[in-house]
Amino acid sequence: MNGKPVSLKKYANKVILIVNTATKCGFTPTYTDLENLYEKYHSQGFEILDFPCNQFAQQAPGTIESIHQFCQLNYGIKFPQFQKIKVNGDDAEPLYKFLKSQKGFAGWDITNPIYPNLNKMLSEKDPDYESKPDIKWNFTKFLINKKGQVVERFEPTEKIEHIDAEVAKLLKE
């Protein structure tokens, strides 16, 4: 958050969930689920790395300090937050270029009430969007095992129960 690079070696031998976030998004309440997951598993070697991103409808406005303050006041998050980044395009962070190369678009949970509007909006911009590995929206999550391998990608519509089960399974390995 202070603008200094952090080596992922700091998180060696841990299960990690990497998330691109936004504070003005329909998925912003996901912060509650993420914090609950963090509190449940952190002592067992689980980390969440939060990367605010303003690339999706400008839904992460403000400075990292104002974003952090918002998240503290509204969701009480304790997991690490980093500087705002870009997750798509030529100037995307190398971390996100790597993550997308390991796990492409995973598909939507079509039972999520936000799905129809999100799918319509993205389809209008690019009818072939589902075939591309780009991040589609805020709160896309990548799950990394203790060996540093990207094992799963969860789109923003994914139920937290499924993510919880996968985290628990990896922590036991």
PDB file of C-alpha atoms in Angstrom, residues 9-138:
ATOM      1  CA  LYS A   9       8.322 -14.899  -1.570  1.00  0.00           C
ATOM      2  CA  LYS A  10       6.887 -13.270   1.554  1.00  0.00           C
ATOM      3  CA  TYR A  11       3.871 -15.543   1.037  1.00  0.00           C
ATOM      4  CA  ALA A  12       5.781 -18.766   0.346  1.00  0.00           C
ATOM      5  CA  ASN A  13       4.149 -21.927   1.678  1.00  0.00           C
ATOM      6  CA  LYS A  14       0.814 -20.174   2.126  1.00  0.00           C
ATOM      7  CA  VAL A  15      -2.501 -20.511   0.325  1.00  0.00           C
ATOM      8  CA  ILE A  16      -3.226 -17.174  -1.338  1.00  0.00           C
ATOM      9  CA  LEU A  17      -6.331 -15.604  -2.837  1.00  0.00           C
ATOM     10  CA  ILE A  18      -5.475 -12.680  -5.128  1.00  0.00           C
ATOM     11  CA  VAL A  19      -8.383 -10.331  -5.840  1.00  0.00           C
ATOM     12  CA  ASN A  20      -8.913  -7.215  -7.956  1.00  0.00           C
ATOM     13  CA  THR A  21     -11.354  -5.000  -6.089  1.00  0.00           C
ATOM     14  CA  ALA A  22     -13.393  -1.807  -6.301  1.00  0.00           C
ATOM     15  CA  THR A  23     -15.236   0.273  -3.722  1.00  0.00           C
ATOM     16  CA  LYS A  24     -18.132   1.497  -5.888  1.00  0.00           C
ATOM     17  CA  CYS A  25     -19.196  -1.799  -7.474  1.00  0.00           C
ATOM     18  CA  GLY A  26     -22.252  -4.026  -7.105  1.00  0.00           C
ATOM     19  CA  PHE A  27     -19.825  -6.693  -5.867  1.00  0.00           C
ATOM     20  CA  THR A  28     -18.229  -4.439  -3.199  1.00  0.00           C
ATOM     21  CA  PRO A  29     -20.130  -6.234  -0.388  1.00  0.00           C
ATOM     22  CA  THR A  30     -17.898  -9.201  -1.280  1.00  0.00           C
ATOM     23  CA  TYR A  31     -15.425  -7.553   1.093  1.00  0.00           C
ATOM     24  CA  THR A  32     -17.514  -8.956   3.969  1.00  0.00           C
ATOM     25  CA  ASP A  33     -17.177 -12.500   2.630  1.00  0.00           C
ATOM     26  CA  LEU A  34     -13.464 -12.032   1.990  1.00  0.00           C
ATOM     27  CA  GLU A  35     -12.820 -10.711   5.490  1.00  0.00           C
ATOM     28  CA  ASN A  36     -14.786 -13.605   7.014  1.00  0.00           C
ATOM     29  CA  LEU A  37     -12.737 -16.067   4.944  1.00  0.00           C
ATOM     30  CA  TYR A  38      -9.535 -14.330   5.997  1.00  0.00           C
ATOM     31  CA  GLU A  39     -10.422 -14.442   9.687  1.00  0.00           C
ATOM     32  CA  LYS A  40     -11.453 -18.098   9.431  1.00  0.00           C
ATOM     33  CA  TYR A  41      -8.252 -19.339   7.773  1.00  0.00           C
ATOM     34  CA  HIS A  42      -5.488 -16.770   8.297  1.00  0.00           C
ATOM     35  CA  SER A  43      -4.029 -18.532  11.326  1.00  0.00           C
ATOM     36  CA  GLN A  44      -3.770 -21.703   9.200  1.00  0.00           C
ATOM     37  CA  GLY A  45      -1.566 -20.069   6.554  1.00  0.00           C
ATOM     38  CA  PHE A  46      -4.086 -18.284   4.327  1.00  0.00           C
ATOM     39  CA  GLU A  47      -3.591 -14.827   2.827  1.00  0.00           C
ATOM     40  CA  ILE A  48      -5.754 -12.539   0.721  1.00  0.00           C
ATOM     41  CA  LEU A  49      -3.968  -9.975  -1.436  1.00  0.00           C
ATOM     42  CA  ASP A  50      -6.227  -7.091  -2.470  1.00  0.00           C
ATOM     43  CA  PHE A  51      -5.398  -5.097  -5.603  1.00  0.00           C
ATOM     44  CA  PRO A  52      -7.830  -2.231  -6.242  1.00  0.00           C
ATOM     45  CA  CYS A  53      -8.435  -1.652  -9.943  1.00  0.00           C
ATOM     46  CA  ASN A  54     -10.213   1.253 -11.612  1.00  0.00           C
ATOM     47  CA  GLN A  55     -10.470  -0.331 -15.091  1.00  0.00           C
ATOM     48  CA  PHE A  56     -14.100  -1.432 -14.797  1.00  0.00           C
ATOM     49  CA  ALA A  57     -16.502   1.520 -15.076  1.00  0.00           C
ATOM     50  CA  GLN A  58     -14.167   3.628 -12.899  1.00  0.00           C
ATOM     51  CA  GLN A  59     -15.489   1.885  -9.783  1.00  0.00           C
ATOM     52  CA  ALA A  60     -12.293   2.253  -7.709  1.00  0.00           C
ATOM     53  CA  PRO A  61     -11.925   6.044  -7.590  1.00  0.00           C
ATOM     54  CA  GLY A  62      -9.722   7.900  -5.194  1.00  0.00           C
ATOM     55  CA  THR A  63      -6.336   7.268  -3.700  1.00  0.00           C
ATOM     56  CA  ILE A  64      -5.206   4.016  -2.116  1.00  0.00           C
ATOM     57  CA  GLU A  65      -5.458   5.786   1.230  1.00  0.00           C
ATOM     58  CA  SER A  66      -9.130   6.675   0.673  1.00  0.00           C
ATOM     59  CA  ILE A  67      -9.846   3.152  -0.606  1.00  0.00           C
ATOM     60  CA  HIS A  68      -8.168   1.637   2.453  1.00  0.00           C
ATOM     61  CA  GLN A  69     -10.065   3.944   4.798  1.00  0.00           C
ATOM     62  CA  PHE A  70     -13.364   3.024   3.101  1.00  0.00           C
ATOM     63  CA  CYS A  71     -12.596  -0.696   3.464  1.00  0.00           C
ATOM     64  CA  GLN A  72     -11.594  -0.319   7.101  1.00  0.00           C
ATOM     65  CA  LEU A  73     -14.668   1.701   8.058  1.00  0.00           C
ATOM     66  CA  ASN A  74     -17.231  -0.310   6.091  1.00  0.00           C
ATOM     67  CA  TYR A  75     -15.837  -3.839   6.115  1.00  0.00           C
ATOM     68  CA  GLY A  76     -13.137  -3.955   8.799  1.00  0.00           C
ATOM     69  CA  ILE A  77     -10.697  -5.684   6.477  1.00  0.00           C
ATOM     70  CA  LYS A  78      -7.406  -6.869   7.913  1.00  0.00           C
ATOM     71  CA  PHE A  79      -5.867  -8.487   4.836  1.00  0.00           C
ATOM     72  CA  PRO A  80      -3.181  -6.627   2.854  1.00  0.00           C
ATOM     73  CA  GLN A  81      -4.172  -4.011   0.304  1.00  0.00           C
ATOM     74  CA  PHE A  82      -1.816  -2.871  -2.415  1.00  0.00           C
ATOM     75  CA  GLN A  83      -1.609   0.099  -4.775  1.00  0.00           C
ATOM     76  CA  LYS A  84      -4.220   0.428  -7.510  1.00  0.00           C
ATOM     77  CA  ILE A  85      -3.177  -1.501 -10.586  1.00  0.00           C
ATOM     78  CA  LYS A  86      -4.285  -2.369 -14.095  1.00  0.00           C
ATOM     79  CA  VAL A  87      -5.237  -5.988 -14.677  1.00  0.00           C
ATOM     80  CA  ASN A  88      -5.870  -5.867 -18.438  1.00  0.00           C
ATOM     81  CA  GLY A  89      -4.099  -4.344 -21.411  1.00  0.00           C
ATOM     82  CA  ASP A  90      -0.487  -3.826 -22.362  1.00  0.00           C
ATOM     83  CA  ASP A  91       0.228  -1.983 -19.108  1.00  0.00           C
ATOM     84  CA  ALA A  92      -1.348  -4.622 -16.872  1.00  0.00           C
ATOM     85  CA  GLU A  93       0.721  -5.618 -13.866  1.00  0.00           C
ATOM     86  CA  PRO A  94       3.033  -8.546 -14.649  1.00  0.00           C
ATOM     87  CA  LEU A  95       1.412 -10.489 -11.793  1.00  0.00           C
ATOM     88  CA  TYR A  96      -1.954 -10.297 -13.535  1.00  0.00           C
ATOM     89  CA  LYS A  97      -0.486 -11.150 -16.926  1.00  0.00           C
ATOM     90  CA  PHE A  98       0.910 -14.284 -15.295  1.00  0.00           C
ATOM     91  CA  LEU A  99      -2.314 -15.153 -13.467  1.00  0.00           C
ATOM     92  CA  LYS A 100      -4.388 -14.848 -16.651  1.00  0.00           C
ATOM     93  CA  SER A 101      -1.885 -16.992 -18.556  1.00  0.00           C
ATOM     94  CA  GLN A 102      -2.391 -19.732 -15.968  1.00  0.00           C
ATOM     95  CA  LYS A 103      -6.181 -19.605 -15.674  1.00  0.00           C
ATOM     96  CA  GLY A 104      -8.476 -18.108 -18.285  1.00  0.00           C
ATOM     97  CA  PHE A 105     -12.066 -17.021 -17.872  1.00  0.00           C
ATOM     98  CA  ALA A 106     -13.834 -19.580 -15.677  1.00  0.00           C
ATOM     99  CA  GLY A 107     -17.445 -18.800 -16.630  1.00  0.00           C
ATOM    100  CA  TRP A 108     -20.223 -17.178 -14.654  1.00  0.00           C
ATOM    101  CA  ASP A 109     -22.497 -18.517 -11.975  1.00  0.00           C
ATOM    102  CA  ILE A 110     -25.649 -17.838 -13.960  1.00  0.00           C
ATOM    103  CA  THR A 111     -27.792 -18.050 -10.821  1.00  0.00           C
ATOM    104  CA  ASN A 112     -26.217 -14.833  -9.510  1.00  0.00           C
ATOM    105  CA  PRO A 113     -28.740 -11.968  -9.912  1.00  0.00           C
ATOM    106  CA  ILE A 114     -26.047  -9.679 -11.371  1.00  0.00           C
ATOM    107  CA  TYR A 115     -25.171 -12.166 -14.126  1.00  0.00           C
ATOM    108  CA  PRO A 116     -27.760 -11.122 -16.782  1.00  0.00           C
ATOM    109  CA  ASN A 117     -26.792  -7.442 -16.727  1.00  0.00           C
ATOM    110  CA  LEU A 118     -23.072  -8.154 -16.606  1.00  0.00           C
ATOM    111  CA  ASN A 119     -23.256 -10.665 -19.453  1.00  0.00           C
ATOM    112  CA  LYS A 120     -25.344  -8.290 -21.578  1.00  0.00           C
ATOM    113  CA  MET A 121     -22.988  -5.373 -21.028  1.00  0.00           C
ATOM    114  CA  LEU A 122     -19.852  -7.405 -21.776  1.00  0.00           C
ATOM    115  CA  SER A 123     -21.431  -9.126 -24.806  1.00  0.00           C
ATOM    116  CA  GLU A 124     -22.371  -5.771 -26.303  1.00  0.00           C
ATOM    117  CA  LYS A 125     -18.760  -4.587 -26.015  1.00  0.00           C
ATOM    118  CA  ASP A 126     -17.287  -7.867 -27.288  1.00  0.00           C
ATOM    119  CA  PRO A 127     -19.506 -10.758 -28.430  1.00  0.00           C
ATOM    120  CA  ASP A 128     -16.502 -13.090 -28.051  1.00  0.00           C
ATOM    121  CA  TYR A 129     -15.501 -11.924 -24.543  1.00  0.00           C
ATOM    122  CA  GLU A 130     -15.949 -15.360 -22.939  1.00  0.00           C
ATOM    123  CA  SER A 131     -13.161 -16.889 -25.032  1.00  0.00           C
ATOM    124  CA  LYS A 132     -10.543 -14.403 -23.796  1.00  0.00           C
ATOM    125  CA  PRO A 133      -8.522 -14.707 -20.568  1.00  0.00           C
ATOM    126  CA  ASP A 134      -8.874 -11.028 -19.616  1.00  0.00           C
ATOM    127  CA  ILE A 135     -10.350 -10.111 -16.268  1.00  0.00           C
ATOM    128  CA  LYS A 136     -14.019  -9.400 -16.919  1.00  0.00           C
ATOM    129  CA  TRP A 137     -14.928  -7.391 -13.828  1.00  0.00           C
ATOM    130  CA  ASN A 138     -14.093  -6.420 -10.263  1.00  0.00           C
TER     131      ASN A 138
END
